[in-house]
Coordinates of C-alpha atoms and ligand atoms in Angstrom, one line a residue:
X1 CA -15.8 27.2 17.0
X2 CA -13.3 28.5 14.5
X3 CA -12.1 26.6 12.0
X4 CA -7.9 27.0 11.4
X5 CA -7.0 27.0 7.6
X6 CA -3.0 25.7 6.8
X7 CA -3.3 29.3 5.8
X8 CA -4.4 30.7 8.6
X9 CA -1.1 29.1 10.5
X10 CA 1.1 30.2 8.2
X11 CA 0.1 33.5 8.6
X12 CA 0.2 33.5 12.0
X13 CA 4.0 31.9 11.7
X14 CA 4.6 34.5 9.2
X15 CA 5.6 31.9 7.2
X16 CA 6.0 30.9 3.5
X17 CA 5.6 27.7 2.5
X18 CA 9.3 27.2 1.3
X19 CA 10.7 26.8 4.7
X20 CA 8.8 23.9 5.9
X21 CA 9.8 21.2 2.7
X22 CA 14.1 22.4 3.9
X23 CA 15.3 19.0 3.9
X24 CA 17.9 18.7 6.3
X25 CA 19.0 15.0 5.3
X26 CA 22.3 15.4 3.2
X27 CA 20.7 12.1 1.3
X28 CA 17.6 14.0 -0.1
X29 CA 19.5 17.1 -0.9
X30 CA 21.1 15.4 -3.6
X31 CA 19.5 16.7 -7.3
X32 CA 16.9 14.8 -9.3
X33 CA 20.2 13.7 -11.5
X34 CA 21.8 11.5 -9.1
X35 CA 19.0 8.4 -10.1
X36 CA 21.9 6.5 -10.8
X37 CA 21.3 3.3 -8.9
X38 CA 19.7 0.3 -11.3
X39 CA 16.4 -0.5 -9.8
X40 CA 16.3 -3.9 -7.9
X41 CA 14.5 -6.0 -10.1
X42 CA 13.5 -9.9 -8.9
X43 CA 15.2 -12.5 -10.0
X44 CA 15.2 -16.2 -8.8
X45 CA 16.3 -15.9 -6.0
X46 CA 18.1 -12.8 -3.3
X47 CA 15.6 -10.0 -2.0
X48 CA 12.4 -9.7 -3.7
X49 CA 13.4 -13.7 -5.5
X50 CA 10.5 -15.1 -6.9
X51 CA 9.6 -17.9 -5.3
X52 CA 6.5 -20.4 -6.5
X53 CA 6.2 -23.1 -4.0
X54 CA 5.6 -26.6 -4.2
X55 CA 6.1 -28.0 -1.4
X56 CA 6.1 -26.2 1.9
X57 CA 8.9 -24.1 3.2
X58 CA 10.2 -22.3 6.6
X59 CA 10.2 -18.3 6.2
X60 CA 12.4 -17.2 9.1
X61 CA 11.5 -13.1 10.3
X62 CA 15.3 -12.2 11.1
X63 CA 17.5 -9.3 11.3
X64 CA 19.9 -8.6 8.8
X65 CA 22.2 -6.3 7.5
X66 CA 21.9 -5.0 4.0
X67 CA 23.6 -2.5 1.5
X68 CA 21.0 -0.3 0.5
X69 CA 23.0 2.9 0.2
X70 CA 26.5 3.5 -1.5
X71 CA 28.3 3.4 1.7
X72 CA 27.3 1.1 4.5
X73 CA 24.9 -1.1 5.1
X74 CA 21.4 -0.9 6.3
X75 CA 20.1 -3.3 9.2
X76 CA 16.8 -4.7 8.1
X77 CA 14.2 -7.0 9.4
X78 CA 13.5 -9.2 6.9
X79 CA 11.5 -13.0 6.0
X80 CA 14.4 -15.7 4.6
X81 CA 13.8 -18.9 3.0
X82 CA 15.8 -21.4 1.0
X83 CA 14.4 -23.2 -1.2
X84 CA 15.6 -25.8 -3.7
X85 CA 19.2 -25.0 -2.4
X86 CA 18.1 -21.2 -2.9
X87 CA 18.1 -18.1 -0.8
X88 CA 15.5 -15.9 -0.7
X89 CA 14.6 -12.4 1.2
X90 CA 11.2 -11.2 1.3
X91 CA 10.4 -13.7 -1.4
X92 CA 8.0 -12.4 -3.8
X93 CA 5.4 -15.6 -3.6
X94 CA 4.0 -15.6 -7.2
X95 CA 1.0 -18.8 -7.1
X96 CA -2.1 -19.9 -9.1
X97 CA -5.8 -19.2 -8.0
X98 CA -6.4 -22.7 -6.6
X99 CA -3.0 -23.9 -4.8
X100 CA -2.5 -25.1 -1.4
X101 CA 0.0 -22.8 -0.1
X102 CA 2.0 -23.7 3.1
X103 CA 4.9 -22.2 4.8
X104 CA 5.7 -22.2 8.6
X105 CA 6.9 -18.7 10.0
X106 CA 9.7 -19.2 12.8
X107 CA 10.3 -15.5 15.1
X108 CA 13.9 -15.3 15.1
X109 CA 13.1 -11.7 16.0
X110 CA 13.6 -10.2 19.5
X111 CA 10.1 -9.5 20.0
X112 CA 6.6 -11.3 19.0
X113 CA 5.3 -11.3 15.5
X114 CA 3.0 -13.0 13.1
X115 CA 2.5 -12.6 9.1
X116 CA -1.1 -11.2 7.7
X117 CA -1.2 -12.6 3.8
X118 CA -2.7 -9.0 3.1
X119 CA -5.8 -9.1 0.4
X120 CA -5.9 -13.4 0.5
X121 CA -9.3 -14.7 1.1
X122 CA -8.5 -17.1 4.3
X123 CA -10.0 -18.4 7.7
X124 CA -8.6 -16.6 10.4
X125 CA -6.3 -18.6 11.9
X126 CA -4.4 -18.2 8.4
X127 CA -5.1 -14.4 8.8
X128 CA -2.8 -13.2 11.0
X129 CA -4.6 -11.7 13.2
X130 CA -2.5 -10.3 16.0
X131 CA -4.3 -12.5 18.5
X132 CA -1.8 -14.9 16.4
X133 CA 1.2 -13.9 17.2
X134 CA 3.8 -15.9 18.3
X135 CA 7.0 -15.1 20.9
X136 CA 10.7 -15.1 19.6
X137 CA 11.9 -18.5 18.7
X138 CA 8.2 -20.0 18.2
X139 CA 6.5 -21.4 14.9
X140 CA 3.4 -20.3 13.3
X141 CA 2.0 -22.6 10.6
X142 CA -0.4 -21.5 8.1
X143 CA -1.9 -24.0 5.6
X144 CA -4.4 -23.0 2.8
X145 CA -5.8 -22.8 -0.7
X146 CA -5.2 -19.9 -2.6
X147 CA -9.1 -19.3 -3.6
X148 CA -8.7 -15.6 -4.8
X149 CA -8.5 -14.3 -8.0
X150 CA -5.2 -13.1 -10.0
X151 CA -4.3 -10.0 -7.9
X152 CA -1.5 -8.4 -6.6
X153 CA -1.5 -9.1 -2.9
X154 CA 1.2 -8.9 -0.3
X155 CA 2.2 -9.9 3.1
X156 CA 3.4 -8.1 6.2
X157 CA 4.0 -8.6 10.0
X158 CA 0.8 -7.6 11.8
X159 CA 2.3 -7.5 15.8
X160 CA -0.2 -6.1 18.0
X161 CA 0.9 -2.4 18.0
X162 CA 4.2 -3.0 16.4
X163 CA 2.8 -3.5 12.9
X164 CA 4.3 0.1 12.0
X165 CA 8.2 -0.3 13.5
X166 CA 8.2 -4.0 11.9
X167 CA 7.2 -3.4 8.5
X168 CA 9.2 -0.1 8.5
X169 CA 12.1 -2.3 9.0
X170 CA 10.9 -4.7 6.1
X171 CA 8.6 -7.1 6.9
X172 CA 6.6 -6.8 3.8
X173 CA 6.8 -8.1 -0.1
X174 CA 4.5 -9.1 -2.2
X175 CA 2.0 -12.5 -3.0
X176 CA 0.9 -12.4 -6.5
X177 CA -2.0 -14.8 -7.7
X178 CA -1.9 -15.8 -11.2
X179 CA -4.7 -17.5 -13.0
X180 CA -6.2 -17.1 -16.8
X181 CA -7.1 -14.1 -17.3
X182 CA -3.3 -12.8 -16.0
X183 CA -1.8 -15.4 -18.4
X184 CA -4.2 -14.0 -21.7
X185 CA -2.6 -10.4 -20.5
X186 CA 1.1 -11.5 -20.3
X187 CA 0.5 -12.9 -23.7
X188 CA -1.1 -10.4 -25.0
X189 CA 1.3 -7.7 -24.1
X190 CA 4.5 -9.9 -24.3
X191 CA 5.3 -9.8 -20.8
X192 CA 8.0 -10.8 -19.0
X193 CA 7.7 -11.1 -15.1
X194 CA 10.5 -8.7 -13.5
X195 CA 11.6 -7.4 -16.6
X196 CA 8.8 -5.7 -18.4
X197 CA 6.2 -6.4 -16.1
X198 CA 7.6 -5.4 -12.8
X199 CA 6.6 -4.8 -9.3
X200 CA 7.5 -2.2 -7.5
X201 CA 7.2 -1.9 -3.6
X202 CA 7.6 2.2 -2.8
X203 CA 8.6 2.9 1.2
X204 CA 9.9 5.8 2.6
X205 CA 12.9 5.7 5.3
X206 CA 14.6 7.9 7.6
X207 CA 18.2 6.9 6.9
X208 CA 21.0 8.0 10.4
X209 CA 24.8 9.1 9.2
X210 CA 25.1 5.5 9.7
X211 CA 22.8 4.4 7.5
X212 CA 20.4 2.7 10.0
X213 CA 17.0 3.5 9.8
X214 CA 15.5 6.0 12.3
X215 CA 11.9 5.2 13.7
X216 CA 10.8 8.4 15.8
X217 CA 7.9 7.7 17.7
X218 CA 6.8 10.7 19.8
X219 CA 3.4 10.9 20.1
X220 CA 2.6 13.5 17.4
X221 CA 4.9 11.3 15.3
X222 CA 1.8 8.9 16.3
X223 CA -0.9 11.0 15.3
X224 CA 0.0 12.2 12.1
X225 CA 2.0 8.4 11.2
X226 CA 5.8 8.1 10.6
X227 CA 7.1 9.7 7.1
X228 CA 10.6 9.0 5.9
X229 CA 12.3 11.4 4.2
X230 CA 14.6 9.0 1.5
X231 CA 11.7 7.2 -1.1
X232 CA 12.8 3.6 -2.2
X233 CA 11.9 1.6 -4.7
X234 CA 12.4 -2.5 -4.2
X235 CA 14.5 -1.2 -1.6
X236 CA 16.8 1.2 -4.4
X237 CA 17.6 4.1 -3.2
X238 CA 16.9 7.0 -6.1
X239 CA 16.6 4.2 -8.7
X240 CA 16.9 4.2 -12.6
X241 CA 15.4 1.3 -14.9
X242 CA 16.3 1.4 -18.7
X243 CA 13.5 0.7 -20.9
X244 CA 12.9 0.1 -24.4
X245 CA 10.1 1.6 -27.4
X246 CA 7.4 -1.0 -26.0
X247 CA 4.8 -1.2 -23.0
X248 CA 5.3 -2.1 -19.5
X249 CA 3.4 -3.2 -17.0
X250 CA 4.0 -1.8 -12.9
X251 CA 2.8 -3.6 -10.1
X252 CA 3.0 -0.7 -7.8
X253 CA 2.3 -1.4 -4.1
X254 CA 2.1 1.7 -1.6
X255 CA 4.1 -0.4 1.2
X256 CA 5.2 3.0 3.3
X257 CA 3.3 3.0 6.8
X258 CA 1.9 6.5 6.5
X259 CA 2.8 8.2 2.9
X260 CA 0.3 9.0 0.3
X261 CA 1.2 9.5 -3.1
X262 CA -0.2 11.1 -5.9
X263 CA 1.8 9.4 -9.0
X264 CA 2.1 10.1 -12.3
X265 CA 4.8 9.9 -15.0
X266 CA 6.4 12.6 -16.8
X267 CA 7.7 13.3 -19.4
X268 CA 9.5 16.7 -19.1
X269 CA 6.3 18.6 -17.7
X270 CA 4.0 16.6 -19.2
X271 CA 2.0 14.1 -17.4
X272 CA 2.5 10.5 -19.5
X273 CA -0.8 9.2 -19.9
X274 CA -1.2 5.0 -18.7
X275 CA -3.8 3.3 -18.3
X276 CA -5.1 1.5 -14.8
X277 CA -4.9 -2.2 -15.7
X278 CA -5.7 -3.6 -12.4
X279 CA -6.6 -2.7 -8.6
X280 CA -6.1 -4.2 -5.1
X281 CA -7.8 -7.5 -6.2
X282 CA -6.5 -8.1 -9.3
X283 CA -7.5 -7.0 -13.7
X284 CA -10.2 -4.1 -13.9
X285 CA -12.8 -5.6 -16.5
X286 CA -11.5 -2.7 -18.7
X287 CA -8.2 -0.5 -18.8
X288 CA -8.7 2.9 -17.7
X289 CA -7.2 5.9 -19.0
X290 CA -5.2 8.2 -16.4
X291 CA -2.4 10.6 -16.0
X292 CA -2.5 10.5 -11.9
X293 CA -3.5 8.4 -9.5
X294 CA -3.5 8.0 -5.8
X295 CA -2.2 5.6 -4.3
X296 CA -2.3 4.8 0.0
X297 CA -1.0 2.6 2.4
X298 CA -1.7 -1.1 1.0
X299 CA -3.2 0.1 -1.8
X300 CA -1.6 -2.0 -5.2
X301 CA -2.0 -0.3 -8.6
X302 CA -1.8 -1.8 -11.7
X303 CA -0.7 0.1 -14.7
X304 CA 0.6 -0.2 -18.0
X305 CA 2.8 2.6 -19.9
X306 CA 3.1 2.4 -23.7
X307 CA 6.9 3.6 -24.4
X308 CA 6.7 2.7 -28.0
X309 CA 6.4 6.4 -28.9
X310 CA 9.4 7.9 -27.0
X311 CA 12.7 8.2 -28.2
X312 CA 16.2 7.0 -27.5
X313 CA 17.3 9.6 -24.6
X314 CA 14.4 10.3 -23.4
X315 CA 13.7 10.3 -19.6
X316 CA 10.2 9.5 -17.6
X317 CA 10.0 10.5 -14.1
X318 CA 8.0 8.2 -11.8
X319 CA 6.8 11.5 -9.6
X320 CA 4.4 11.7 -6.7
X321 CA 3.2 15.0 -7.1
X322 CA 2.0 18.3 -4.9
X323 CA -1.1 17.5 -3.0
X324 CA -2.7 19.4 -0.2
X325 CA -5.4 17.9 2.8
X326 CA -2.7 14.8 4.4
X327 CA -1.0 16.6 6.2
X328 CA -1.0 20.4 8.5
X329 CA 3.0 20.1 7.5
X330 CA 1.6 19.8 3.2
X331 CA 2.0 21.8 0.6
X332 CA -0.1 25.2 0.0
X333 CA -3.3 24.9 -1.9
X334 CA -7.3 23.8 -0.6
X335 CA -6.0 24.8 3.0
X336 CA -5.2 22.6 5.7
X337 CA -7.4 19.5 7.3
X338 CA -5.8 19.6 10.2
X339 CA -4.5 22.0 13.0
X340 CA -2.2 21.4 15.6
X341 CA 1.4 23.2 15.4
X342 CA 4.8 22.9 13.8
X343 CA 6.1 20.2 16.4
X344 CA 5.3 17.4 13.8
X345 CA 6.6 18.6 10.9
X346 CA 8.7 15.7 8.8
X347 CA 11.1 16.7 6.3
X348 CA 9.3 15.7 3.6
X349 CA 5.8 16.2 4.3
X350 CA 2.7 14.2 3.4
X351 CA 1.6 15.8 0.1
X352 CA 5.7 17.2 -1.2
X353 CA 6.6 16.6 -4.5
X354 CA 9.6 14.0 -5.5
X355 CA 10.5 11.6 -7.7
X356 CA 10.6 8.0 -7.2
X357 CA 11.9 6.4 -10.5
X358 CA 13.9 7.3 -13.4
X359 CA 12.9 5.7 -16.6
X360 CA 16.1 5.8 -19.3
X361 CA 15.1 5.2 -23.0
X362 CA 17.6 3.0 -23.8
X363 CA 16.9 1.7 -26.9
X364 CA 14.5 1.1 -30.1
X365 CA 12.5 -2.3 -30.7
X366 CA 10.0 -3.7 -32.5
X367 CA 6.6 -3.0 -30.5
X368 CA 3.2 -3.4 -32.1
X369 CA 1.3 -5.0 -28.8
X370 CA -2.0 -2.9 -27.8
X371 CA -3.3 -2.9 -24.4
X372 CA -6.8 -5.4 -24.8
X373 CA -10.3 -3.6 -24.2
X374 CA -11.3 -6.7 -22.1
X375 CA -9.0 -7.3 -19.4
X376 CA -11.5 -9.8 -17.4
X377 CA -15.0 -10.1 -15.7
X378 CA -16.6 -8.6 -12.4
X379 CA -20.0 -9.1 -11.8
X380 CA -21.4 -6.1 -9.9
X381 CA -22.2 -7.3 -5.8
X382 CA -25.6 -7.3 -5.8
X383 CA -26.4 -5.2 -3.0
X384 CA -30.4 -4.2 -3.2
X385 CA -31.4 -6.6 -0.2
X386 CA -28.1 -5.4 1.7
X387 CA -28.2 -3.9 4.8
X388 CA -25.9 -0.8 5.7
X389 CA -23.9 -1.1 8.3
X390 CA -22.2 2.8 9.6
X391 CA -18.9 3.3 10.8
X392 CA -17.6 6.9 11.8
X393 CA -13.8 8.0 11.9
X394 CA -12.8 10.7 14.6
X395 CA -10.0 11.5 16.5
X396 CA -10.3 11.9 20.6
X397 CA -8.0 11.9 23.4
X398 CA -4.9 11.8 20.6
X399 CA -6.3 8.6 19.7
X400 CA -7.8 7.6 15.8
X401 CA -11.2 5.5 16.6
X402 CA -13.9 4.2 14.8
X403 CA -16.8 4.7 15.9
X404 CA -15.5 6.2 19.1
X405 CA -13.6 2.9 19.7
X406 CA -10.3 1.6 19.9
X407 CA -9.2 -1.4 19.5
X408 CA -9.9 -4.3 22.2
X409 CA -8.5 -7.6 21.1
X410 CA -11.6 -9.5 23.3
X411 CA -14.4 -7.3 22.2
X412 CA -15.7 -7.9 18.8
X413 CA -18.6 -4.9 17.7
X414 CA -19.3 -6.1 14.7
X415 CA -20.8 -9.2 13.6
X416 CA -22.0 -10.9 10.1
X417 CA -23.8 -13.5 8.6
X418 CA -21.7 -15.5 6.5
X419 CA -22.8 -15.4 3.3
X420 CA -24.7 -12.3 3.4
X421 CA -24.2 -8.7 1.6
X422 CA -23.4 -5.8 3.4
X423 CA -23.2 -2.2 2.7
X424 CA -20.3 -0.5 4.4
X425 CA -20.5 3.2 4.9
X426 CA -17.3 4.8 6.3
X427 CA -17.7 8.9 7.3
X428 CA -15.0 10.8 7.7
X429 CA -16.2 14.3 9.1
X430 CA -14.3 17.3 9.4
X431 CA -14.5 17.8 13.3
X432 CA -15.2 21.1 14.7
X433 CA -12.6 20.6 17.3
X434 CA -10.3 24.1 17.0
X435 CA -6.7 24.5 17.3
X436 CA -4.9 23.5 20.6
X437 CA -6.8 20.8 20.2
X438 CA -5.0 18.6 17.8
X439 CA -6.4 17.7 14.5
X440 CA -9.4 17.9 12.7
X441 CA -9.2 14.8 10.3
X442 CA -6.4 13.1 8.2
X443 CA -6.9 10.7 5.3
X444 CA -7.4 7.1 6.9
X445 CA -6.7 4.4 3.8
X446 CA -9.6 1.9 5.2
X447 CA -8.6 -2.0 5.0
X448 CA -10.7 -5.1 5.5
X449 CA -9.3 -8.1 6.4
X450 CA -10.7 -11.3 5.0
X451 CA -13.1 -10.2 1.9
X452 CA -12.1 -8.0 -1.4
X453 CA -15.1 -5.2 -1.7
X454 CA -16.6 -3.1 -4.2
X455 CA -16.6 0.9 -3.9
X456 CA -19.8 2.4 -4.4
X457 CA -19.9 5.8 -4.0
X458 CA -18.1 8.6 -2.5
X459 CA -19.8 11.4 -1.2
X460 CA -18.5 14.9 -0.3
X461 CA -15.1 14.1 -1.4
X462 CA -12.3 17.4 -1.7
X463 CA -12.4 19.2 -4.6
X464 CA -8.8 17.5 -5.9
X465 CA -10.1 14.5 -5.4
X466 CA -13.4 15.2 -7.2
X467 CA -11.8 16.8 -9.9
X468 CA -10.7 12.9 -10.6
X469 CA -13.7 11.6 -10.5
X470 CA -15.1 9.0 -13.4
X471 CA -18.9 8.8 -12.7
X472 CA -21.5 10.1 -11.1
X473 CA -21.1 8.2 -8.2
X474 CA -18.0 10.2 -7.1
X475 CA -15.8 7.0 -7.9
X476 CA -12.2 7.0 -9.0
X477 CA -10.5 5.5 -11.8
X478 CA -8.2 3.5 -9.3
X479 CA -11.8 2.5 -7.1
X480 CA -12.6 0.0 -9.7
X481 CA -12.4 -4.1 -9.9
X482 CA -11.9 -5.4 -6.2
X483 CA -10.8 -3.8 -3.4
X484 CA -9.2 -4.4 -0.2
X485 CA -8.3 -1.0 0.9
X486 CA -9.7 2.3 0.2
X487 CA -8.5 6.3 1.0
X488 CA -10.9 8.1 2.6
X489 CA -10.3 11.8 2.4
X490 CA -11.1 14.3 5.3
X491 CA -15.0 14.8 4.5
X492 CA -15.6 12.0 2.8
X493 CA -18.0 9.5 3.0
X494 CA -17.7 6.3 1.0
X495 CA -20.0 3.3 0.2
X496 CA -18.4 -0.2 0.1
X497 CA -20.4 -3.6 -1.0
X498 CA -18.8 -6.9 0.7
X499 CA -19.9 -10.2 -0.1
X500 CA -19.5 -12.1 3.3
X501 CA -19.5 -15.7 1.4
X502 CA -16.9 -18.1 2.5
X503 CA -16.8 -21.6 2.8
X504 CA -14.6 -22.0 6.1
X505 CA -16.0 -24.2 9.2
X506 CA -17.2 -21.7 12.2
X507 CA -16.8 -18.5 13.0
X508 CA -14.6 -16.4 11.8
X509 CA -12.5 -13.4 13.0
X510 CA -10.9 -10.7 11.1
X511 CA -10.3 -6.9 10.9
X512 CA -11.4 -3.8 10.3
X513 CA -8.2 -1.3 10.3
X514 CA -6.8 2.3 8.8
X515 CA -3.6 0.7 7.3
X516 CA -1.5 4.1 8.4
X517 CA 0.4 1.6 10.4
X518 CA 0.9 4.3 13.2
X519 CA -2.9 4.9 13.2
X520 CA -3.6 0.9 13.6
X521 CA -0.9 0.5 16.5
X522 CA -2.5 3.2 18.1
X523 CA -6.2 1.3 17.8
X524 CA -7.8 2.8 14.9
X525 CA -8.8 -0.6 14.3
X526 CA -12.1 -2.8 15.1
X527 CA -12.6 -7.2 15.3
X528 CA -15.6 -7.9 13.4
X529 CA -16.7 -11.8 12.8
X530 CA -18.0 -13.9 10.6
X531 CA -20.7 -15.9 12.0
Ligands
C2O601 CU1 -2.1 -5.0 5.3 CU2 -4.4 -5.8 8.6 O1 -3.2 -5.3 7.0
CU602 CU1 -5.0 -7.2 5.3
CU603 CU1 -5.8 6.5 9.8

């Protein structure tokens, strides 16, 4: 059968590339220049608040209306708490390896929900499993010790099959774990949490003229997974942060349900180079030297950037750039993954180029802090007694599946013994199916519920992604440290290590799931247990 290039369609359409990144939103239209909206940055309390519990607390999922841009207001979904006589939204829940941590959720939405604590070693029935979920105007209490490392986690609603319209609404933010080798960091560096060492949540919205957001959900809107056309940052729309000559640290979390990006920062058209501090799961043992990364749907990415260099009146661009193989609707360039038509085109493609942050040199300091060559430890998973266990991505019947299944709440395919050490091998062919037929393959970012992981290889990856490569085993700069979610590109196949230990009574039940939230609702997800 005949394999379709992107190029191939094009020609066909008669097409150039140009007409099919026309934005039609007056919003996005608006030149790189108009980044004149101070980033949200957390403060004690208000969206993204910090909050560090001590006691428990009630986080209520509610609707709410919020001014996002200029002119009117946004309605959101969002979690609120008070605290201390304190009012948070989405609280950023910043805790130490080691602490009990308990909230109770109450659904004051109009529909069922539950919260996942996304990356946290848990039992599952802290999980938030969809089996969970609770009905509008129940409670859901989750009680438990924080037992991972520092990392950069998050939390987000996981409703059986209306994970991807709830989170797009804002049901996410972020849970960061802090223990000692985060505190010798923020020392060394001179860190200051939501000024110089900042997290930053990217999502991309669809915005109406009245400034609610849009949610299409045709069934190619499905397939492919809903992209916005309007890129926020901690919920700024086209934000700016002034900076001074020193380094800073971004926590940068990928919370859009289907968007890849490809980030870098430049400076003019140079690419700034940073370094990779830290992954899903928290420090790499060492900081790695990059000038792009990847980044995909609950992915986090830690990274420094040294400033001390620049100048007063100098700009940085936080850009995702060009890439090619996410999307039939992409730029030009290795030739499309995928066939299937124009019909599902979004304005701003999978793979376009944009900016997402504008950094203003503001001012000269004092800087002489170096990034340390040690940033912690992480013993490799011993994995030469390990079974492999083989899961297989395809597409059928407009339906994602793994290993030709979707997902059945009451049937559980996969089962471990605690405390052993699996090999995980994901495959993500390039089917043979032709045109007319629908796709070929997409990127699927693969999350575990449960356990962090180690990436071990990946094999037969696209060239772009190869040409990234920092070892012989195919591995990326940002595939270091821990895991909890990792891209795997059309063709790919990629080796994953994942200690089962755990020290929770009885069997346990968590998820396997692509975390395009379109391609989860739609049962590209899989139970497995923990015996
Ligand atoms: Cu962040 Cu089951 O997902
Ligand atoms: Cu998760
Ligand atoms: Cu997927």
């Amino acid at each position: 059968m005949k394999k379709f290039s992107r190029r191939d369609v094009l020609k066909t359409l008669g097409g150039t590339s140009g007409f099919l990144i026309l934005n039609t939103n007056p919003l996005f239209s608006l030149p790189n220049f108009s980044f004149r909206n101070p980033l949200h940055l957390p403060s004690d309390s208000g969206l993204f608040g910090v909050l560090t519990p001590s006691a428990p607390f009630t986080m209520t999922a509610r609707e709410m209306d919020y001014p996002i841009l200029p002119f009117s207001s946004t309605r959101l979904w969002i979690y609120e708490t008070s605290v201390g006589g304190k009012e948070y939204i989405n609280p950023i829940i910043r805790i130490k390896k080691g602490t009990a941590f308990s909230t109770t959720l109450e659904n004051e939405l109009s529909e069922s929900t539950i919260i996942h604590w996304h990356g946290l070693h848990v039992d599952h029935e802290n999980d938030g499993h969809p089996i969970s979920q609770i009905e509008p105007l129940d409670e859901y209490q989750y009680d438990f010790e924080v037992q991972n490392r520092a990392a950069t986690c998050w939390y987000h609603t996981h409703a059986h099959r209306r994970t991807g319209i709830q989170a797009y609404h804002g049901l996410a933010s972020f849970f960061i774990v802090e223990d000692d080798d985060e505190d010798h960091l923020t020392d060394s560096l001179d860190l200051n949490f939501g000024e110089t060492d900042v997290p930053l949540v990217i999502q991309d919205k669809t915005f109406d003229a009245s400034g609610d957001l849009v949610y299409f959900q045709n069934p190619m809107g499905a397939t492919n997974g809903f992209l916005g056309d309007t890129i926020l940052s901690n919920m700024t729309y086209r934000p700016y942060l002034n900076v001074t000559t020193r380094i800073y640290r971004f926590r940068i979390l990928n919370a859009s349900n289907a968007r890849i990006y490809r980030l870098a920062f430049m400076n003019k058209l140079t690419g700034m180079p940073f370094y990779i501090i830290g992954t899903d799961g928290g420090l790499l043992p060492a900081p790695q030297q990059a000038t792009e990364a990847f980044l995909s749907p609950g992915e986090r990415i830690d990274v420094v950037l040294d400033l001390s260099k620049t100048r007063v009146g100098e700009t940085i661009w936080l850009k995702s750039l060009a890439f090619s193989g996410a999307d039939d609707c992409g730029t030009m360039g290795g030739g499309g993954m995928m066939g299937g038509g124009m019909g599902q085109c979004s304005n701003l493609p999978n793979g376009s180029q944009f900016s997402i942050l504008r950094l203003n040199v503001t001012r000269r300091i004092p800087y002489d802090k170096r990034v340390p060559a040690e940033l912690s430890i992480i013993p490799p998973i011993e994995t030469t007694d390990s079974e492999t266990r083989r899961f297989t991505l395809s597409f059928s019947m407009m339906r994602w599946l793994i290993n030709g299944l979707s997902f059945d709440m009451d049937y559980v395919p996969v089962t471990v013994n605690r405390g052993s050490t699996e090999i995980w091998e994901i495959s993500n062919p390039l089917s043979s199916m032709g045109m007319g037929m629908g796709m070929m393959s997409m990127p699927h970012p693969m999350h575990i519920h449960g356990f962090q992981f180690q990436v071990l290889q990946r094999v037969s990856s696209p060239s772009a992604v190869r040409s990234l490569a920092i070892n012989k085993n195919g591995l990326l700069a940002t595939d270091g440290g821990f895991k909890d979610t990792v891209l795997i590109w059309p063709g790919e196949k990629v080796r994953i290590a994942v200690d089962f230990s755990h020290n929770f009574p009885g069997r346990q039940l968590y998820l396997l799931h692509c975390h395009n939230l379109e391609h989860e609702d739609n049962g590209m997800m899989m139970n497995y247990e923990v015996l």
